[in-house]
Tab-separated table of C-alpha atoms in Angstrom:
chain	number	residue	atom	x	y	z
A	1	UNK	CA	-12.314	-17.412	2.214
A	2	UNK	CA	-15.080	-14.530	2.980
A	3	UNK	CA	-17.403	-13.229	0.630
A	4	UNK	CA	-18.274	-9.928	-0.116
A	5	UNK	CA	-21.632	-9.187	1.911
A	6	UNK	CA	-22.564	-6.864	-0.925
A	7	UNK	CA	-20.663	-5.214	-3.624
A	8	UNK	CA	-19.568	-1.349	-3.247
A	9	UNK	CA	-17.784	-1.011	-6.822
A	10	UNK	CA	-16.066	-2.869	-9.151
A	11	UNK	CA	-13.022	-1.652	-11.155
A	12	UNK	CA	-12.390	-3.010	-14.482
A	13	UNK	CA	-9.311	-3.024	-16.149
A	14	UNK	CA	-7.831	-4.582	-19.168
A	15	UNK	CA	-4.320	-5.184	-19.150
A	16	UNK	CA	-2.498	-6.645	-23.452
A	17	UNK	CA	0.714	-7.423	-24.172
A	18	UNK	CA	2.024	-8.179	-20.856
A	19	UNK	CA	4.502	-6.057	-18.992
A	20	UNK	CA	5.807	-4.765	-22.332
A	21	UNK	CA	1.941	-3.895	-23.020
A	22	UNK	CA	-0.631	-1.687	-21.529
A	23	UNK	CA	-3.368	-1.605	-19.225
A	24	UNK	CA	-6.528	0.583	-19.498
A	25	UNK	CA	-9.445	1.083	-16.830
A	26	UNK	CA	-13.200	1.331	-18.608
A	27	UNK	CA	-13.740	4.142	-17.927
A	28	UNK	CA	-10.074	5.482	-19.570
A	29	UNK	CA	-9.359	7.405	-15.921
A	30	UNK	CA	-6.134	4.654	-16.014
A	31	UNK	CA	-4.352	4.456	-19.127
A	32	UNK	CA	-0.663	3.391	-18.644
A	33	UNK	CA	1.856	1.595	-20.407
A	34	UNK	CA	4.045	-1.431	-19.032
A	35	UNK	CA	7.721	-2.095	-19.215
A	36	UNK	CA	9.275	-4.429	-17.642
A	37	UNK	CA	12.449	-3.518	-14.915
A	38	UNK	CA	15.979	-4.517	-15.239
A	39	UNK	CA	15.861	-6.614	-12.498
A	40	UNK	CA	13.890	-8.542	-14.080
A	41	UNK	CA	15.226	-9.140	-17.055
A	42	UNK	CA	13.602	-6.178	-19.240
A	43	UNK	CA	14.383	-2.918	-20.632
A	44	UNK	CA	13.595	-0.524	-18.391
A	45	UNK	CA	11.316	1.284	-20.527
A	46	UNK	CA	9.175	4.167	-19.805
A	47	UNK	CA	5.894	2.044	-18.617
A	48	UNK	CA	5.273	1.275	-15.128
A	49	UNK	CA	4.793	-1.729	-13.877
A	50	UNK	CA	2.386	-4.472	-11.732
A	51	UNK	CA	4.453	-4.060	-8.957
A	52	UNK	CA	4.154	0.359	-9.031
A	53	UNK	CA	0.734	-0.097	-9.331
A	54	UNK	CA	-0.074	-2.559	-6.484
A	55	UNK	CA	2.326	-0.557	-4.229
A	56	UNK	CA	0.477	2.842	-5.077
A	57	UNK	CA	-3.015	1.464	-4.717
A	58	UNK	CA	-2.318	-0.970	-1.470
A	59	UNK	CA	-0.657	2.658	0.255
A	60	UNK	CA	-3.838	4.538	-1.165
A	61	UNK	CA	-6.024	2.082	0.059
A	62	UNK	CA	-4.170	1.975	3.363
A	63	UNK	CA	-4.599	5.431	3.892
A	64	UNK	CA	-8.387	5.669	3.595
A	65	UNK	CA	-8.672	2.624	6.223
A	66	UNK	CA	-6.163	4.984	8.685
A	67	UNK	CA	-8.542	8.103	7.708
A	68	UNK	CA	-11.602	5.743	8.794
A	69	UNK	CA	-10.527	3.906	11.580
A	70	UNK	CA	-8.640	7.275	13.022
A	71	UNK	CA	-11.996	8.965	12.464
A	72	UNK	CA	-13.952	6.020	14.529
A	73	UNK	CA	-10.929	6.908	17.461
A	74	UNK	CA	-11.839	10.863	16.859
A	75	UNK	CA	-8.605	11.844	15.804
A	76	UNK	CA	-7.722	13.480	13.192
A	77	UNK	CA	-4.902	12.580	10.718
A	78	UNK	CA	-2.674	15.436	9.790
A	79	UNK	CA	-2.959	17.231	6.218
A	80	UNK	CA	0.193	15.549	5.198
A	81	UNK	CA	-0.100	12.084	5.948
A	82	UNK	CA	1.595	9.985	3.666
A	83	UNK	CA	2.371	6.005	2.799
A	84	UNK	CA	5.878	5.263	1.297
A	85	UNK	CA	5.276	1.751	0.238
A	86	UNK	CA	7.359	-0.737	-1.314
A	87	UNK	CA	6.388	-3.715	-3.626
A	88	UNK	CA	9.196	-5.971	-3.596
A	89	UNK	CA	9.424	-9.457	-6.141
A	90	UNK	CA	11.457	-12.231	-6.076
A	91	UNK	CA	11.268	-15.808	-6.697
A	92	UNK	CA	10.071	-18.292	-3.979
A	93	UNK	CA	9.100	-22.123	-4.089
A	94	UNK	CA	7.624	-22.840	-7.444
A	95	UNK	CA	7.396	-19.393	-8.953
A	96	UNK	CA	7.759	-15.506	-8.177
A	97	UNK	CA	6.397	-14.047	-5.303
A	98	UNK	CA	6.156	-10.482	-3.591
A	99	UNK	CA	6.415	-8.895	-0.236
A	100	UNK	CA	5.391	-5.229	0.971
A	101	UNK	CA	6.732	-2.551	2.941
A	102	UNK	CA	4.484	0.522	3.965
A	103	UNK	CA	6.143	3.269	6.103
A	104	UNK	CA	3.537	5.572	7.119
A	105	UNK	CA	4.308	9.471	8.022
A	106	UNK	CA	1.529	10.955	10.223
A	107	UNK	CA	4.276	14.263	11.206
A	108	UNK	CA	3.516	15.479	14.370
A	109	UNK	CA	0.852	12.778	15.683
A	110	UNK	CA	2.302	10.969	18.743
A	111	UNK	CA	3.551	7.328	17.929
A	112	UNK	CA	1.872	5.711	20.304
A	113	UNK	CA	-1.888	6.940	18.681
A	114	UNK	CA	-0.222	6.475	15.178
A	115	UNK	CA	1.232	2.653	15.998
A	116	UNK	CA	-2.781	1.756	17.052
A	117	UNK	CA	-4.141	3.433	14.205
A	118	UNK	CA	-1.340	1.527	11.634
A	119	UNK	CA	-2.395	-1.993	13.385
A	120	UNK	CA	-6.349	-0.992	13.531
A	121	UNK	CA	-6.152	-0.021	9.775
A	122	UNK	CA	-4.341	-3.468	8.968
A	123	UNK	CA	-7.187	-5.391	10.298
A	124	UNK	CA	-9.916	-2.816	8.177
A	125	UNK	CA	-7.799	-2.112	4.602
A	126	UNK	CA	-8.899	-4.473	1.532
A	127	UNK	CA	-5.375	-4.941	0.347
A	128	UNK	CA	-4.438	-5.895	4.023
A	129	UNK	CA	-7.303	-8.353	3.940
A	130	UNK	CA	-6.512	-9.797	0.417
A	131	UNK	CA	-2.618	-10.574	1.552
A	132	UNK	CA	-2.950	-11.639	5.076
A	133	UNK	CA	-1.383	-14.502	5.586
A	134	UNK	CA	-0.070	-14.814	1.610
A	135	UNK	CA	2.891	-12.342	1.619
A	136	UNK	CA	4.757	-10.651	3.926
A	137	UNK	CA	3.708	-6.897	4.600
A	138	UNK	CA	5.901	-5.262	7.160
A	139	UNK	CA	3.973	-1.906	8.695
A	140	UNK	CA	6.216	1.168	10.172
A	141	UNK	CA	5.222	4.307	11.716
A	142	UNK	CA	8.087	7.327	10.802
């Protein structure tokens, strides 16, 4: 396991009730409420859920280790570079497990440039670091 060197920020959160609760940041910038999908056994209510909010902060995360890792390489990422990401969650060998998908657009930068930036960003991003070797992420350039 590595430790933090130092410590940038810390989020805190506090999540009640589950995923038929709600989960509020400190700071109230994050106040959403949970449901839990069909697929997995719920109602479908209105709430999001663990596995929307992992897959919108690992693809947000992602993107600011392409933005600094592309700006180490001196290129520049187009305006509308984007992360569709996928969260998915299943069971697996004593329990539930989950597996990620993140399809990153980069429009008109060649795929070559974009592939190397993708696989350099991997080895920087938090998330990346946090699931490597736990889950399967699968990485895409479209």
């Amino acid at each position: 396991m590595k430790e933090l060197q130092s410590v940038a920020y810390t989020a805190k959160a506090t999540a009640t009730g589950g995923r038929e609760g709600s989960a509020k940041s400190d700071d109230g910038r994050l106040d959403v409420a949970l449901s839990t999908p069909k697929g997995l056994g719920g109602n479908d209510g209105e709430g999001t859920n663990p596995e929307q909010l992992f897959a919108a902060g690992y693809a947000a995360c992602f993107i600011g280790a392409l933005r600094l890792v592309a700006g180490k390489a001196g290129v520049t990422l187009p305006e509308d570079t984007h992360i569709n990401s996928e969260v998915s969650i299943g069971p697996i060998d004593g329990g539930f497990g989950i597996a990620v998908k993140l399809a990153v657009s980069v429009s008109d930068l060649d795929k070559e440039t974009a592939q190397s930036l993708v696989e350099q960003a991997h080895q920087v991003c938090p998330y990346s670091n946090a699931t490597r070797g736990n889950i399967k992420v699968e990485l895409s350039v479209i």
